[in-house]
mmCIF file of C-alpha atoms in Angstrom:
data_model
loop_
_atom_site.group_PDB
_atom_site.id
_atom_site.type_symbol
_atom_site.label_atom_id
_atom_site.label_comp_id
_atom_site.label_asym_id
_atom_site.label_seq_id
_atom_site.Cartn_x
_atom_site.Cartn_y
_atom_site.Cartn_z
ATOM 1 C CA UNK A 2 -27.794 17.714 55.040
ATOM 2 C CA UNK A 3 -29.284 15.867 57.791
ATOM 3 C CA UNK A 4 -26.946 14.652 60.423
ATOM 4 C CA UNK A 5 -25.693 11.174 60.540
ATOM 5 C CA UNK A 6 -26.462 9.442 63.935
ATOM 6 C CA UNK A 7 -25.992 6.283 65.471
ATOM 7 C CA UNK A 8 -28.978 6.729 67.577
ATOM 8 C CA UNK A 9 -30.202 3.087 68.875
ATOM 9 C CA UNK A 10 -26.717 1.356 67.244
ATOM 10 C CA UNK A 11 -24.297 -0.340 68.587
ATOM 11 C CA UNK A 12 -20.726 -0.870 67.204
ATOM 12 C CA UNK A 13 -17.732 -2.849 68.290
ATOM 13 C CA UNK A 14 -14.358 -0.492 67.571
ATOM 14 C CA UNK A 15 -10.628 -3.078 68.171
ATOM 15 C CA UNK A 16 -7.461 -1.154 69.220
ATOM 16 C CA UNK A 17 -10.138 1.830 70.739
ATOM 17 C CA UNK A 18 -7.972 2.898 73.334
ATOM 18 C CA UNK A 19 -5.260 5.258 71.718
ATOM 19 C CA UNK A 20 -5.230 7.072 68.650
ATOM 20 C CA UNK A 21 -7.374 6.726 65.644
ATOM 21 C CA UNK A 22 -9.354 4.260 67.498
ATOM 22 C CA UNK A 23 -9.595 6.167 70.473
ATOM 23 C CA UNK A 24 -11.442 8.937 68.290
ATOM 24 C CA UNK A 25 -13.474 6.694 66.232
ATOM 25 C CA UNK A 26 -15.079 5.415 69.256
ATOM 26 C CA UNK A 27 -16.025 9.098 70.621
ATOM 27 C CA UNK A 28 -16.984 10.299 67.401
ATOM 28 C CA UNK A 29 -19.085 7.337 67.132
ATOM 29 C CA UNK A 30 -20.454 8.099 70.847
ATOM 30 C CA UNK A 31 -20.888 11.784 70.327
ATOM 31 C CA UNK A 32 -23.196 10.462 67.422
ATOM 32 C CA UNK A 33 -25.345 8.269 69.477
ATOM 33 C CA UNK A 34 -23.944 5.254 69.802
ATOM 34 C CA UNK A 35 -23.679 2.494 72.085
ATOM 35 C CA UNK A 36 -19.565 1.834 71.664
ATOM 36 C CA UNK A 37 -17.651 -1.271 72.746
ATOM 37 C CA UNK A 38 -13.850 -0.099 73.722
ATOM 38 C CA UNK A 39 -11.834 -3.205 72.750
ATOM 39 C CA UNK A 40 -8.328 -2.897 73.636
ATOM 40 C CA UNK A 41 -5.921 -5.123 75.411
ATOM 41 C CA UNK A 42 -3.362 -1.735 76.130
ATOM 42 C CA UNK A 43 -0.327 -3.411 74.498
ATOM 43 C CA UNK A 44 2.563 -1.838 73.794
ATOM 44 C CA UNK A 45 3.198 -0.533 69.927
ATOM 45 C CA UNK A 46 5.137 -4.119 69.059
ATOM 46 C CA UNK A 47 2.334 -6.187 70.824
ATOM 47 C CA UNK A 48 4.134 -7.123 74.205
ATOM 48 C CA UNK A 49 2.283 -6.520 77.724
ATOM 49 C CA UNK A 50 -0.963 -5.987 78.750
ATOM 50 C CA UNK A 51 -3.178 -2.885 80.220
ATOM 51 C CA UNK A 52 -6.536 -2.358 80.922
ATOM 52 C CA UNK A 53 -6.050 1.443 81.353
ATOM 53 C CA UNK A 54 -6.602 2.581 77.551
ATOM 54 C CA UNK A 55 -9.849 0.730 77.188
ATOM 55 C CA UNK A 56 -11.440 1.821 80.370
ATOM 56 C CA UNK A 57 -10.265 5.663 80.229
ATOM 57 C CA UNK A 58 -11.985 5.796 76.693
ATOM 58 C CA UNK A 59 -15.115 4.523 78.325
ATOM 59 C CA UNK A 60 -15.313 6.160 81.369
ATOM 60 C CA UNK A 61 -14.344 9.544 78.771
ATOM 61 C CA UNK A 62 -17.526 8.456 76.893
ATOM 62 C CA UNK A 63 -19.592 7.821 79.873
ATOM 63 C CA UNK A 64 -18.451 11.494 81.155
ATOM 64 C CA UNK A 65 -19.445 12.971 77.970
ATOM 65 C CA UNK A 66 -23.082 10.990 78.944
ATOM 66 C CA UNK A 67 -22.803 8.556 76.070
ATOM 67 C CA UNK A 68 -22.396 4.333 76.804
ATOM 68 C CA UNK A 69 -19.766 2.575 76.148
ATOM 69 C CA UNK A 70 -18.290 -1.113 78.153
ATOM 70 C CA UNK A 71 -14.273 -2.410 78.016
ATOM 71 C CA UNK A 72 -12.946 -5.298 76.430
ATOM 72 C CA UNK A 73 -9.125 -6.259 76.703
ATOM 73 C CA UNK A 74 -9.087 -9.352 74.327
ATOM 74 C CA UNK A 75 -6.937 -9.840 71.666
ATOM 75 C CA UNK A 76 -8.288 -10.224 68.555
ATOM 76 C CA UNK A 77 -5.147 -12.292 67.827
ATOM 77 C CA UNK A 78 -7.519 -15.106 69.721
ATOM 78 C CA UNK A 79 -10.662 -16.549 68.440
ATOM 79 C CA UNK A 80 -11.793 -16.558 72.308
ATOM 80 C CA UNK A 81 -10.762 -13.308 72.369
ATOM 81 C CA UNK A 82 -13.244 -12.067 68.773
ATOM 82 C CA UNK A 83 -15.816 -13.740 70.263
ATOM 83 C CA UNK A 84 -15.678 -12.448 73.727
ATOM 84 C CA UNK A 85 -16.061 -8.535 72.252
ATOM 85 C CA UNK A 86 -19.127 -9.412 70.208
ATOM 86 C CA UNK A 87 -20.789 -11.127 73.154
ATOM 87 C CA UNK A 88 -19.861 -8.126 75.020
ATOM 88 C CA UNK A 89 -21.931 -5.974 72.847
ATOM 89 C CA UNK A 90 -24.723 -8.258 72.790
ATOM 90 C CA UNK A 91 -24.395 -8.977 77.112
ATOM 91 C CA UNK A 92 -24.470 -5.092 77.612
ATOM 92 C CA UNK A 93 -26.477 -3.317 74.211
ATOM 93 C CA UNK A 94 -28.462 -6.373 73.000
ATOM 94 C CA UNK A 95 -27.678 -5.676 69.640
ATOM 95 C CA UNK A 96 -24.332 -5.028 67.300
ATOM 96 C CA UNK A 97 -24.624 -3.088 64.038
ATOM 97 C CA UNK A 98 -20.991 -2.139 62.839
ATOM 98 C CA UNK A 99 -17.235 -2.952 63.451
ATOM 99 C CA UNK A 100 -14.487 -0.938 63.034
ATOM 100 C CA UNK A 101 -11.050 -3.497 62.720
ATOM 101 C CA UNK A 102 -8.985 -0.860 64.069
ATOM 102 C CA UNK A 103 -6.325 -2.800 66.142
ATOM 103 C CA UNK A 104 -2.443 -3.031 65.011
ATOM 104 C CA UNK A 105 0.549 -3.283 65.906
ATOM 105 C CA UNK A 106 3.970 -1.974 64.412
ATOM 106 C CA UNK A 107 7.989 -2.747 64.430
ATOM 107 C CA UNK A 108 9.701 -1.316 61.610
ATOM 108 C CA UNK A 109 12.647 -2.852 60.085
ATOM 109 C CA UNK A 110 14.681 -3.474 56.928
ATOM 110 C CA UNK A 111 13.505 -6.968 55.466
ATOM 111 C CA UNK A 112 16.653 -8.888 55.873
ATOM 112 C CA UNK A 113 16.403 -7.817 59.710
ATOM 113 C CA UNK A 114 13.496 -9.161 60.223
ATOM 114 C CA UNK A 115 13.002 -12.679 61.794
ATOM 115 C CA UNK A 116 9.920 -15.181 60.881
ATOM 116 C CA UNK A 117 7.797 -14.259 64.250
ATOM 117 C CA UNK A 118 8.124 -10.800 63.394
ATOM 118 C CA UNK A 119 5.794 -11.463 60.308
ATOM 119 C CA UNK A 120 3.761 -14.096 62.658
ATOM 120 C CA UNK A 121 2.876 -11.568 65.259
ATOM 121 C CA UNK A 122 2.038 -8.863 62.178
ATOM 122 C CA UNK A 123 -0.225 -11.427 60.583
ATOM 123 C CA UNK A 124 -1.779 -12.774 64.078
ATOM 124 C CA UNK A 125 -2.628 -8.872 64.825
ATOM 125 C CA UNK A 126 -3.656 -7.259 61.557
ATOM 126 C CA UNK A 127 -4.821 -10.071 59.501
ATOM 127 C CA UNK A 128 -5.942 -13.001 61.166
ATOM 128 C CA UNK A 129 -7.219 -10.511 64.384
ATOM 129 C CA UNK A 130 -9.608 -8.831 61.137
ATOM 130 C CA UNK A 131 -11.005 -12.273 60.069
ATOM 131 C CA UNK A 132 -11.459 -13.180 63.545
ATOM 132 C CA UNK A 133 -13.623 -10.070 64.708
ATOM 133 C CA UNK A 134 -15.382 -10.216 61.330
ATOM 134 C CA UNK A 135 -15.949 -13.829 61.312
ATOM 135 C CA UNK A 136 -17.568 -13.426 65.231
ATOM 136 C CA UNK A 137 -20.104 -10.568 63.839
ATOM 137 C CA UNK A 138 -20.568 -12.275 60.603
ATOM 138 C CA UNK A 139 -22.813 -15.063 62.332
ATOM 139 C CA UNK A 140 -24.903 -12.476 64.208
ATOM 140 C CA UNK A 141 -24.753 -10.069 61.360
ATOM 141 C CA UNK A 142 -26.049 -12.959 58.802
ATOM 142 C CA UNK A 143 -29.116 -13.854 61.528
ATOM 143 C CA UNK A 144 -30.187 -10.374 62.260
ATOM 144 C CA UNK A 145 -30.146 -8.923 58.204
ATOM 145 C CA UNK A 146 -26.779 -7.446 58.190
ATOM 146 C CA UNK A 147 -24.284 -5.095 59.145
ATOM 147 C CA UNK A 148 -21.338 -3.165 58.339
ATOM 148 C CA UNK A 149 -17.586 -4.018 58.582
ATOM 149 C CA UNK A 150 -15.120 -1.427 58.321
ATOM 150 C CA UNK A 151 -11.358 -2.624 58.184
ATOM 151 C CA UNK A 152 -8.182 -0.636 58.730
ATOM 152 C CA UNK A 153 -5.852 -0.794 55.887
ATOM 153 C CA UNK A 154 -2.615 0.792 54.954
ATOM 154 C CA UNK A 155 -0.325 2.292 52.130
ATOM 155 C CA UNK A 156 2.502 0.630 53.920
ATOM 156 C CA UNK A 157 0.528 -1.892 51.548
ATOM 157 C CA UNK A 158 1.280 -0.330 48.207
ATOM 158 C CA UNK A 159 4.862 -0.002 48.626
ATOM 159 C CA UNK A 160 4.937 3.877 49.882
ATOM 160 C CA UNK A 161 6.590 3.373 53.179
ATOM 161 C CA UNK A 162 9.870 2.071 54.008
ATOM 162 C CA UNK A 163 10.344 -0.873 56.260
ATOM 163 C CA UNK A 164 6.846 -2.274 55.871
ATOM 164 C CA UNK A 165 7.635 -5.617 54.671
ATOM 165 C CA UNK A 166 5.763 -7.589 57.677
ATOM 166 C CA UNK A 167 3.392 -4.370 58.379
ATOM 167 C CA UNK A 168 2.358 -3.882 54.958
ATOM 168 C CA UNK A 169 2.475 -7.530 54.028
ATOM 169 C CA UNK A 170 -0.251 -8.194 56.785
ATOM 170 C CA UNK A 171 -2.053 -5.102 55.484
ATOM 171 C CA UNK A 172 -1.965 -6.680 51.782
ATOM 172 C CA UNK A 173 -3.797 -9.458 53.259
ATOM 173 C CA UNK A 174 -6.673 -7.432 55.109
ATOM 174 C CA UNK A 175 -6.705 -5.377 51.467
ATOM 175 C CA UNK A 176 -7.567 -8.948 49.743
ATOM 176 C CA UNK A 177 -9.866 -9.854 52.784
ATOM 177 C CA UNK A 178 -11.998 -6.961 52.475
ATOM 178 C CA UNK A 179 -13.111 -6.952 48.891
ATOM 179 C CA UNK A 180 -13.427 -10.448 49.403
ATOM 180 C CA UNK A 181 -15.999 -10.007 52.257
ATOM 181 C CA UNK A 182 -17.524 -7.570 50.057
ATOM 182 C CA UNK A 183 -18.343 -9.911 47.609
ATOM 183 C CA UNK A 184 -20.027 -12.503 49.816
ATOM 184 C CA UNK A 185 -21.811 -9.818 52.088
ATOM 185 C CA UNK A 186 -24.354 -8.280 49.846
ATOM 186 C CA UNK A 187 -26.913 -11.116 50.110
ATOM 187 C CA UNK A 188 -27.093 -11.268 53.263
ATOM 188 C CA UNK A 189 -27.440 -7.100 54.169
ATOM 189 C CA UNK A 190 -23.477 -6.870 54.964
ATOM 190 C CA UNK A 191 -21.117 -4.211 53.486
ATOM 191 C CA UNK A 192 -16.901 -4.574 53.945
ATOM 192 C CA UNK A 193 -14.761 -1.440 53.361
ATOM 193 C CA UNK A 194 -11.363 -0.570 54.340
ATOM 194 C CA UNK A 195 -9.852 2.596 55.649
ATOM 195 C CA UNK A 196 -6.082 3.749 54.997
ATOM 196 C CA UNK A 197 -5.433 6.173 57.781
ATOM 197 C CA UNK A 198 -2.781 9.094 57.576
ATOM 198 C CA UNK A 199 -2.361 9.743 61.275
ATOM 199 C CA UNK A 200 -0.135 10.696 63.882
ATOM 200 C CA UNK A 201 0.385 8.052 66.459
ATOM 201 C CA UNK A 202 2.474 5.760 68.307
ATOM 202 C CA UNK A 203 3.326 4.205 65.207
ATOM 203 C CA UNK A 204 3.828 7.004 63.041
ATOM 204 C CA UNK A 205 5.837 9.371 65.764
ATOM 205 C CA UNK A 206 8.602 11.278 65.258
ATOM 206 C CA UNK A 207 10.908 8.595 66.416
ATOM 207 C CA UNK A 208 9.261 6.125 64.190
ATOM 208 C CA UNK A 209 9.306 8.254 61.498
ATOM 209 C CA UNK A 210 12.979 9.042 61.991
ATOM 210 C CA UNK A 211 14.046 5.088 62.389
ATOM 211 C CA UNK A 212 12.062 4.670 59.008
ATOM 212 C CA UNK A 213 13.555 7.354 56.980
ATOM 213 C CA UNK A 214 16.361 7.668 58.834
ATOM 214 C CA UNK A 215 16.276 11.109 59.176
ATOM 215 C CA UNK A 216 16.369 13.313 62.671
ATOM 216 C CA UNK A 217 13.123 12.971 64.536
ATOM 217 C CA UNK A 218 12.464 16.616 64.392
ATOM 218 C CA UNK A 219 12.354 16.459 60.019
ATOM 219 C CA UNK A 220 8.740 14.874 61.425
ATOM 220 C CA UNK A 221 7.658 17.233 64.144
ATOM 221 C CA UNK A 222 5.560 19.369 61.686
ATOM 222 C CA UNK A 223 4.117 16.091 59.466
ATOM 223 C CA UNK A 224 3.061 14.884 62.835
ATOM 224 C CA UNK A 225 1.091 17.917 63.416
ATOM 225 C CA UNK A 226 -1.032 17.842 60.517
ATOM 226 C CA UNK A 227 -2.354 14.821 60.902
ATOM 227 C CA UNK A 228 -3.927 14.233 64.348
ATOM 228 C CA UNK A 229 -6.343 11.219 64.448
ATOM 229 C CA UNK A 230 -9.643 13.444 64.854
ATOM 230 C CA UNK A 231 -9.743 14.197 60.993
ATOM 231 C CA UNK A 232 -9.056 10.426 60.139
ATOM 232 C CA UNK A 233 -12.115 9.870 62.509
ATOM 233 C CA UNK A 234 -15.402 11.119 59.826
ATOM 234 C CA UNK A 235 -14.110 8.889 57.040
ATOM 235 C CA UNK A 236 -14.387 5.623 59.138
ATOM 236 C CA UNK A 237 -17.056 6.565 61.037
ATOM 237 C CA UNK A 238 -19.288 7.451 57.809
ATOM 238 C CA UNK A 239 -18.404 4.004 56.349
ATOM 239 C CA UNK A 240 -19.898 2.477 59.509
ATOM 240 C CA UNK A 241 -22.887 4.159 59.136
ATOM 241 C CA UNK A 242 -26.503 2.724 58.123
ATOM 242 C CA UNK A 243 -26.963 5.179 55.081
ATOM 243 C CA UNK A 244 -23.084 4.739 53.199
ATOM 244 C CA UNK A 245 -24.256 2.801 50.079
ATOM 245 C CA UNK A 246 -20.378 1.932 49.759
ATOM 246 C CA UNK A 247 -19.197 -1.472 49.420
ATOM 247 C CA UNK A 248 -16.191 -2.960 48.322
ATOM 248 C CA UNK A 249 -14.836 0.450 48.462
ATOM 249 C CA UNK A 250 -11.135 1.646 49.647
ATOM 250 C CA UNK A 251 -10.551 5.389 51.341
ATOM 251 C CA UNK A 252 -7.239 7.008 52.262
ATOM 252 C CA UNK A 253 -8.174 9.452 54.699
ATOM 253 C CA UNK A 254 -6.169 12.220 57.066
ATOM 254 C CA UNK A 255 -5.119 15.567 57.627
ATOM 255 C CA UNK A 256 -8.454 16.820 56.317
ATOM 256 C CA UNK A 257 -8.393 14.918 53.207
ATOM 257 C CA UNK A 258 -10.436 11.833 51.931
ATOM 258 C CA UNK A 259 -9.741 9.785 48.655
ATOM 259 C CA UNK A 260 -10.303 6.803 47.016
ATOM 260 C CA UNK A 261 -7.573 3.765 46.019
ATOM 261 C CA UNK A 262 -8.677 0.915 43.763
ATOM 262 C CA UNK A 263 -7.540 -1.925 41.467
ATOM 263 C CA UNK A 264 -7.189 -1.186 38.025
ATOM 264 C CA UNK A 265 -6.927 -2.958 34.905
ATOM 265 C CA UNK A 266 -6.155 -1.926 31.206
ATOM 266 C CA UNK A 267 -6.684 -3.725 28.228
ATOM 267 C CA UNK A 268 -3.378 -5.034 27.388
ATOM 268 C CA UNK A 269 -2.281 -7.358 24.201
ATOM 269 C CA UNK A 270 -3.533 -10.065 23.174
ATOM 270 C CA UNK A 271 -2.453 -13.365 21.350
ATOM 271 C CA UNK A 272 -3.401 -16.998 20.103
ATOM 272 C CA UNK A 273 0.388 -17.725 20.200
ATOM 273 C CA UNK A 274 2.005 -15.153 22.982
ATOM 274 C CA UNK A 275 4.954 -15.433 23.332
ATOM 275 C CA UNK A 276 7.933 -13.539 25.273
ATOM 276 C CA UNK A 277 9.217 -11.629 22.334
ATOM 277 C CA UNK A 278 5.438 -10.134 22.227
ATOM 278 C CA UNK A 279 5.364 -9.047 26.073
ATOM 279 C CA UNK A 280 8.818 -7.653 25.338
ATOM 280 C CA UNK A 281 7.685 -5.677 22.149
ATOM 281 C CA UNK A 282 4.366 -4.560 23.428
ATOM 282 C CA UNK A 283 5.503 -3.313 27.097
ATOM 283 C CA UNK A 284 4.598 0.080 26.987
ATOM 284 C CA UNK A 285 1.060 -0.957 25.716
ATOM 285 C CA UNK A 286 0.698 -3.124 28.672
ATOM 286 C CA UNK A 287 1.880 -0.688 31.139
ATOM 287 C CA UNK A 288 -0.303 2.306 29.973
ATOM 288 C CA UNK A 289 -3.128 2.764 32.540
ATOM 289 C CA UNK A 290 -4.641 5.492 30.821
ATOM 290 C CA UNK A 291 -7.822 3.606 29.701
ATOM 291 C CA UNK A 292 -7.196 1.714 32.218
ATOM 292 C CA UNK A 293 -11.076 0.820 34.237
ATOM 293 C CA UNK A 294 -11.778 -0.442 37.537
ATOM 294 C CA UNK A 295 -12.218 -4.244 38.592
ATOM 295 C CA UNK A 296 -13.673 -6.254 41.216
ATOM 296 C CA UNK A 297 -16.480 -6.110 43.703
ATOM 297 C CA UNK A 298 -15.395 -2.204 43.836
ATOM 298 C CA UNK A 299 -15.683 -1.400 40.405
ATOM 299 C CA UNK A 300 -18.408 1.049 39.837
#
């Protein structure tokens, strides 16, 4: 197969300076592109502020020969969206792809968590996705399209513990995507989402320990096998000019890529349901095994 380059393109990566972001955007350099390095270098529950991360991804890009610029917004701030897509059309002239990559993380049981703790996960994960996209959505509409590529998470579908305000925020970037994906087609624009499994900050053996509580090194060998360079192809590919994908969900890590949907069976039916008949029928409702799938995603 031929290989897929970004030759001539230009894409806009959030939360580029460490892990999985940090490889997408030399992966995506490697490949020819032009990259923008957004990252603000906050610590893993949002506090502080560092331009180091950014700027050592670049000038590790710029080593390698590619081009690349910094950005330390937020994407928490509209300013902040806007400022990273005007940095890619100051410096490249052009912007063909984002990668939503930024997030933050703070584990903890539901009843300890306080109302800002859910704020700062929805300001971050949500809100900093529809900000970003929003800001290349203009340009994208203008110039016949583009590609958005949002980071999701299983911490969404109820397979991690402590992930009420993590997951919750990732629910919402879930329901943004396919949404997106359903208004982009006419104008050129695809939306996809990305689950990553990979070792980072967030998912260290201390992390991992606090969430399972279980000794850090029960995680030592998980964290091994899933460093963020084979996360890296699956986003990168859905960024890309050829991926006829839209509306389309991939786990990816450790090696591995695979696809999560909606689904829907065909249920019961009545003129005159009533409880006694959802009560009766439950196993019919709950079999998925004809189940099909729905949405902008379906085929």
């Amino acid at each position: 197969m031929t290989e897929l380059r970004f030759d001539g393109k230009v894409v806009l990566v959030t939360g580029a300076g460490r892990g999985a972001g940090r490889t997408h955007a030399l992966l995506l350099a490697s490949r020819g592109a032009k990259v923008v390095v957004a990252d603000p270098g906050v610590a893993m529950d949002g506090s502080g502020h560092s331009n180091g991360p950014a700027d050592e991804v670049v000038n590790e890009i710029k080593a390698a020969g590619g081009e690349a610029v910094a950005s330390y917004e937020s994407v928490s701030e509209e300013k902040g969206a806007a400022a990273m897509v005007e940095a890619a059309l100051d410096s490249f002239g052009r912007l063909d792809a984002v990668i939503n990559n930024a997030g933050i993380a703070a584990p903890e049981l539901f009843e300890d968590h306080v109302a800002g703790d859910f704020r700062r996960m929805l300001d971050v994960h949500y809100l900093g996705t529809v900000f970003v996209s929003q800001a290349a959505w203009g340009y994208f509409v203008k110039n016949g399209g583009g590609r958005i590529v949002n980071t999701l998470s299983e911490g969404a579908m109820g397979m991690l513990n402590m992930q009420t305000a993590y997951g919750g925020a990732k629910g919402g970037v879930i329901g943004l995507t396919l949404a997106l994906a359903a208004e982009g087609p006419k104008y050129g624009i695809s939306a996809n989402g990305i689950a990553p499994r990979v070792s980072s900050r967030m998912s260290s053996p201390e992390v991992l320990s606090h969430v399972n509580q279980r000794p850090a090194e029960n995680f030592v060998r998980v964290s091994q096998m899933f460093p963020p360079e084979l996360c890296s192809p699956a986003a990168v590919y859905l960024a890309h000019e050829s991926c006829p994908l839209n509306g389309k969900m991939l786990v990816s890590g450790g090696g591995q890529v695979m696809r999560v949907a909606f689904m829907q069976n065909a249920g019961i039916s009545s003129d005159n349901l009533t409880i006694e008949d959802i009560a009766g029928n439950l196993d019919t409702i709950m079999d998925m095994s004809a189940a099909v799938h729905v949405g902008v995603g379906a085929s």
